PDB file of C-alpha atoms in Angstrom:
ATOM      1  CA  GLN A   1       6.004 -17.568  -7.038  1.00  0.00           C
ATOM      2  CA  VAL A   2       5.284 -13.991  -6.053  1.00  0.00           C
ATOM      3  CA  GLN A   3       5.215 -13.285  -2.349  1.00  0.00           C
ATOM      4  CA  LEU A   4       4.273 -10.044  -0.644  1.00  0.00           C
ATOM      5  CA  VAL A   5       4.859  -9.933   3.084  1.00  0.00           C
ATOM      6  CA  GLU A   6       3.587  -6.978   5.090  1.00  0.00           C
ATOM      7  CA  SER A   7       4.832  -5.916   8.487  1.00  0.00           C
ATOM      8  CA  GLY A   8       4.718  -2.908  10.788  1.00  0.00           C
ATOM      9  CA  GLY A   9       1.090  -2.825  11.814  1.00  0.00           C
ATOM     10  CA  GLY A  10      -0.029  -2.423  15.404  1.00  0.00           C
ATOM     11  CA  LEU A  11      -1.932  -0.372  17.940  1.00  0.00           C
ATOM     12  CA  VAL A  12      -1.268   3.354  18.102  1.00  0.00           C
ATOM     13  CA  GLN A  13      -2.967   6.351  19.648  1.00  0.00           C
ATOM     14  CA  ALA A  14      -4.603   9.001  17.508  1.00  0.00           C
ATOM     15  CA  GLY A  15      -1.998  11.432  16.234  1.00  0.00           C
ATOM     16  CA  GLY A  16       0.689   8.774  16.244  1.00  0.00           C
ATOM     17  CA  SER A  17       2.712   7.249  13.435  1.00  0.00           C
ATOM     18  CA  LEU A  18       3.426   3.837  11.950  1.00  0.00           C
ATOM     19  CA  ARG A  19       5.470   2.637   9.016  1.00  0.00           C
ATOM     20  CA  LEU A  20       4.252  -0.367   7.090  1.00  0.00           C
ATOM     21  CA  SER A  21       6.654  -2.425   5.011  1.00  0.00           C
ATOM     22  CA  CYS A  22       5.979  -4.820   2.158  1.00  0.00           C
ATOM     23  CA  ALA A  23       8.779  -7.170   1.132  1.00  0.00           C
ATOM     24  CA  ALA A  24       8.279  -8.418  -2.424  1.00  0.00           C
ATOM     25  CA  SER A  25       9.870 -11.487  -4.006  1.00  0.00           C
ATOM     26  CA  GLY A  26       9.383 -14.024  -6.759  1.00  0.00           C
ATOM     27  CA  ARG A  27       9.673 -11.926  -9.898  1.00  0.00           C
ATOM     28  CA  THR A  28      11.022  -8.727 -11.377  1.00  0.00           C
ATOM     29  CA  PHE A  29       8.731  -5.798 -10.603  1.00  0.00           C
ATOM     30  CA  THR A  30      10.136  -3.229 -13.031  1.00  0.00           C
ATOM     31  CA  SER A  31       6.885  -3.031 -15.056  1.00  0.00           C
ATOM     32  CA  TYR A  32       4.687  -3.157 -12.000  1.00  0.00           C
ATOM     33  CA  ALA A  33       3.050  -0.793  -9.572  1.00  0.00           C
ATOM     34  CA  MET A  34       2.853  -1.499  -5.873  1.00  0.00           C
ATOM     35  CA  GLY A  35      -0.194  -0.452  -3.941  1.00  0.00           C
ATOM     36  CA  TRP A  36      -1.553  -0.265  -0.443  1.00  0.00           C
ATOM     37  CA  PHE A  37      -5.222  -0.946   0.198  1.00  0.00           C
ATOM     38  CA  ARG A  38      -7.170  -1.150   3.431  1.00  0.00           C
ATOM     39  CA  GLN A  39     -10.347  -2.794   4.583  1.00  0.00           C
ATOM     40  CA  ALA A  40     -12.249  -1.897   7.716  1.00  0.00           C
ATOM     41  CA  PRO A  41     -14.882  -4.234   9.203  1.00  0.00           C
ATOM     42  CA  GLY A  42     -18.082  -4.144   7.195  1.00  0.00           C
ATOM     43  CA  LYS A  43     -16.557  -1.967   4.481  1.00  0.00           C
ATOM     44  CA  GLU A  44     -15.190  -2.577   1.013  1.00  0.00           C
ATOM     45  CA  ARG A  45     -11.482  -2.681   0.316  1.00  0.00           C
ATOM     46  CA  GLU A  46     -10.253   0.863  -0.290  1.00  0.00           C
ATOM     47  CA  PHE A  47      -7.301   2.197  -2.257  1.00  0.00           C
ATOM     48  CA  VAL A  48      -4.797   4.066  -0.086  1.00  0.00           C
ATOM     49  CA  ALA A  49      -1.681   4.692  -2.171  1.00  0.00           C
ATOM     50  CA  ALA A  50       0.350   3.332  -5.067  1.00  0.00           C
ATOM     51  CA  ILE A  51       3.800   3.787  -6.566  1.00  0.00           C
ATOM     52  CA  ASN A  52       5.217   2.904  -9.938  1.00  0.00           C
ATOM     53  CA  TRP A  53       8.165   0.626  -9.324  1.00  0.00           C
ATOM     54  CA  SER A  54      10.358   1.961 -12.131  1.00  0.00           C
ATOM     55  CA  TYR A  55       9.443   5.645 -12.389  1.00  0.00           C
ATOM     56  CA  GLY A  56       8.458   6.405  -8.833  1.00  0.00           C
ATOM     57  CA  HIS A  57       5.176   8.125  -9.729  1.00  0.00           C
ATOM     58  CA  THR A  58       2.776   8.011  -6.803  1.00  0.00           C
ATOM     59  CA  SER A  59      -0.908   8.380  -6.067  1.00  0.00           C
ATOM     60  CA  HIS A  60      -2.624   8.795  -2.701  1.00  0.00           C
ATOM     61  CA  LEU A  61      -6.199   8.705  -1.508  1.00  0.00           C
ATOM     62  CA  ASP A  62      -7.376  12.266  -0.903  1.00  0.00           C
ATOM     63  CA  SER A  63      -8.145  11.650   2.764  1.00  0.00           C
ATOM     64  CA  VAL A  64      -4.564  10.516   3.475  1.00  0.00           C
ATOM     65  CA  LYS A  65      -2.699  13.142   1.453  1.00  0.00           C
ATOM     66  CA  GLY A  66      -0.312  15.035   3.674  1.00  0.00           C
ATOM     67  CA  ARG A  67      -0.453  12.259   6.280  1.00  0.00           C
ATOM     68  CA  PHE A  68       0.600   9.090   4.427  1.00  0.00           C
ATOM     69  CA  THR A  69       3.516   8.676   2.053  1.00  0.00           C
ATOM     70  CA  ILE A  70       4.307   5.670  -0.115  1.00  0.00           C
ATOM     71  CA  SER A  71       7.891   4.976  -1.105  1.00  0.00           C
ATOM     72  CA  ARG A  72      10.039   2.107  -2.337  1.00  0.00           C
ATOM     73  CA  ASP A  73      13.552   0.801  -1.969  1.00  0.00           C
ATOM     74  CA  ASN A  74      14.445  -0.952  -5.201  1.00  0.00           C
ATOM     75  CA  ALA A  75      17.579  -2.522  -3.768  1.00  0.00           C
ATOM     76  CA  LYS A  76      15.594  -4.173  -0.994  1.00  0.00           C
ATOM     77  CA  ASN A  77      12.513  -4.923  -3.130  1.00  0.00           C
ATOM     78  CA  THR A  78      10.467  -3.290  -0.416  1.00  0.00           C
ATOM     79  CA  VAL A  79       7.628  -0.779  -0.438  1.00  0.00           C
ATOM     80  CA  TYR A  80       6.773   1.391   2.541  1.00  0.00           C
ATOM     81  CA  LEU A  81       3.760   3.293   3.739  1.00  0.00           C
ATOM     82  CA  GLN A  82       4.683   5.978   6.245  1.00  0.00           C
ATOM     83  CA  MET A  83       1.571   6.950   8.177  1.00  0.00           C
ATOM     84  CA  SER A  84       1.453  10.010  10.408  1.00  0.00           C
ATOM     85  CA  SER A  85      -1.276  11.937  12.227  1.00  0.00           C
ATOM     86  CA  LEU A  86      -3.259   8.730  12.392  1.00  0.00           C
ATOM     87  CA  LYS A  87      -6.982   8.906  13.056  1.00  0.00           C
ATOM     88  CA  PRO A  88      -9.376   6.283  14.432  1.00  0.00           C
ATOM     89  CA  GLU A  89     -10.966   6.087  10.964  1.00  0.00           C
ATOM     90  CA  ASP A  90      -7.634   4.789   9.617  1.00  0.00           C
ATOM     91  CA  THR A  91      -8.219   1.583  11.566  1.00  0.00           C
ATOM     92  CA  ALA A  92      -8.273  -1.317   9.116  1.00  0.00           C
ATOM     93  CA  VAL A  93      -6.361  -4.280   7.777  1.00  0.00           C
ATOM     94  CA  TYR A  94      -3.796  -2.915   5.346  1.00  0.00           C
ATOM     95  CA  TYR A  95      -2.858  -4.956   2.300  1.00  0.00           C
ATOM     96  CA  CYS A  96       0.095  -4.670  -0.038  1.00  0.00           C
ATOM     97  CA  ALA A  97      -0.530  -5.494  -3.689  1.00  0.00           C
ATOM     98  CA  ALA A  98       1.372  -5.718  -6.977  1.00  0.00           C
ATOM     99  CA  GLY A  99      -0.129  -5.119 -10.389  1.00  0.00           C
ATOM    100  CA  SER A 100       0.942  -4.455 -13.953  1.00  0.00           C
ATOM    101  CA  ALA A 101       1.677  -0.817 -14.734  1.00  0.00           C
ATOM    102  CA  VAL A 102       1.579  -1.294 -18.503  1.00  0.00           C
ATOM    103  CA  ARG A 103      -1.798   0.452 -18.941  1.00  0.00           C
ATOM    104  CA  ARG A 104      -1.620   2.870 -16.022  1.00  0.00           C
ATOM    105  CA  LEU A 105       1.490   3.984 -14.197  1.00  0.00           C
ATOM    106  CA  VAL A 106      -0.247   3.957 -10.802  1.00  0.00           C
ATOM    107  CA  PRO A 107      -3.430   1.884 -10.821  1.00  0.00           C
ATOM    108  CA  ASN A 108      -5.915   2.609  -8.044  1.00  0.00           C
ATOM    109  CA  ARG A 109      -8.474  -0.167  -8.447  1.00  0.00           C
ATOM    110  CA  ALA A 110      -8.158  -3.454  -6.621  1.00  0.00           C
ATOM    111  CA  SER A 111      -9.081  -5.297  -9.829  1.00  0.00           C
ATOM    112  CA  GLU A 112      -5.882  -4.000 -11.437  1.00  0.00           C
ATOM    113  CA  TYR A 113      -3.697  -5.822  -8.929  1.00  0.00           C
ATOM    114  CA  ASP A 114      -2.714  -9.454  -9.388  1.00  0.00           C
ATOM    115  CA  TYR A 115      -0.835 -10.279  -6.215  1.00  0.00           C
ATOM    116  CA  TRP A 116      -1.750  -9.592  -2.611  1.00  0.00           C
ATOM    117  CA  GLY A 117      -0.162  -9.922   0.776  1.00  0.00           C
ATOM    118  CA  GLN A 118      -1.844 -11.395   3.815  1.00  0.00           C
ATOM    119  CA  GLY A 119      -2.541  -8.037   5.426  1.00  0.00           C
ATOM    120  CA  THR A 120      -1.455  -6.315   8.612  1.00  0.00           C
ATOM    121  CA  GLN A 121      -3.782  -4.849  11.223  1.00  0.00           C
ATOM    122  CA  VAL A 122      -3.589  -1.154  12.059  1.00  0.00           C
ATOM    123  CA  THR A 123      -5.646   0.002  15.027  1.00  0.00           C
ATOM    124  CA  VAL A 124      -5.827   3.662  16.006  1.00  0.00           C
ATOM    125  CA  SER A 125      -7.313   4.396  19.412  1.00  0.00           C
ATOM    126  CA  SER A 126      -8.992   7.691  20.253  1.00  0.00           C
TER     127      SER A 126
END
């Protein structure tokens, strides 16, 4: 059974940094991509970043480029989202997800992901 467990969320002031972690277990993820999505109150779930587990190719939402970086540690089966220069508009619940990378190396649509974590709250105060 696949499990994705996020951690690292919290309250931070604007301009601050957080690192989210997603510990993955339950299967081999070599043909998968791992993604981070976020959902703010009253808004749809939004793609933030993704990484191909085997090749390391990445994709980031334009509004977070230069501020957020996705990475993975294959030995620990863990994906990270390093977030810097945080803004109040980054406030949301952040979800980790795993999806097949057979068709696209770094999928960016929620419908392309099969497994989801429970989410971790990130709140950025102004």
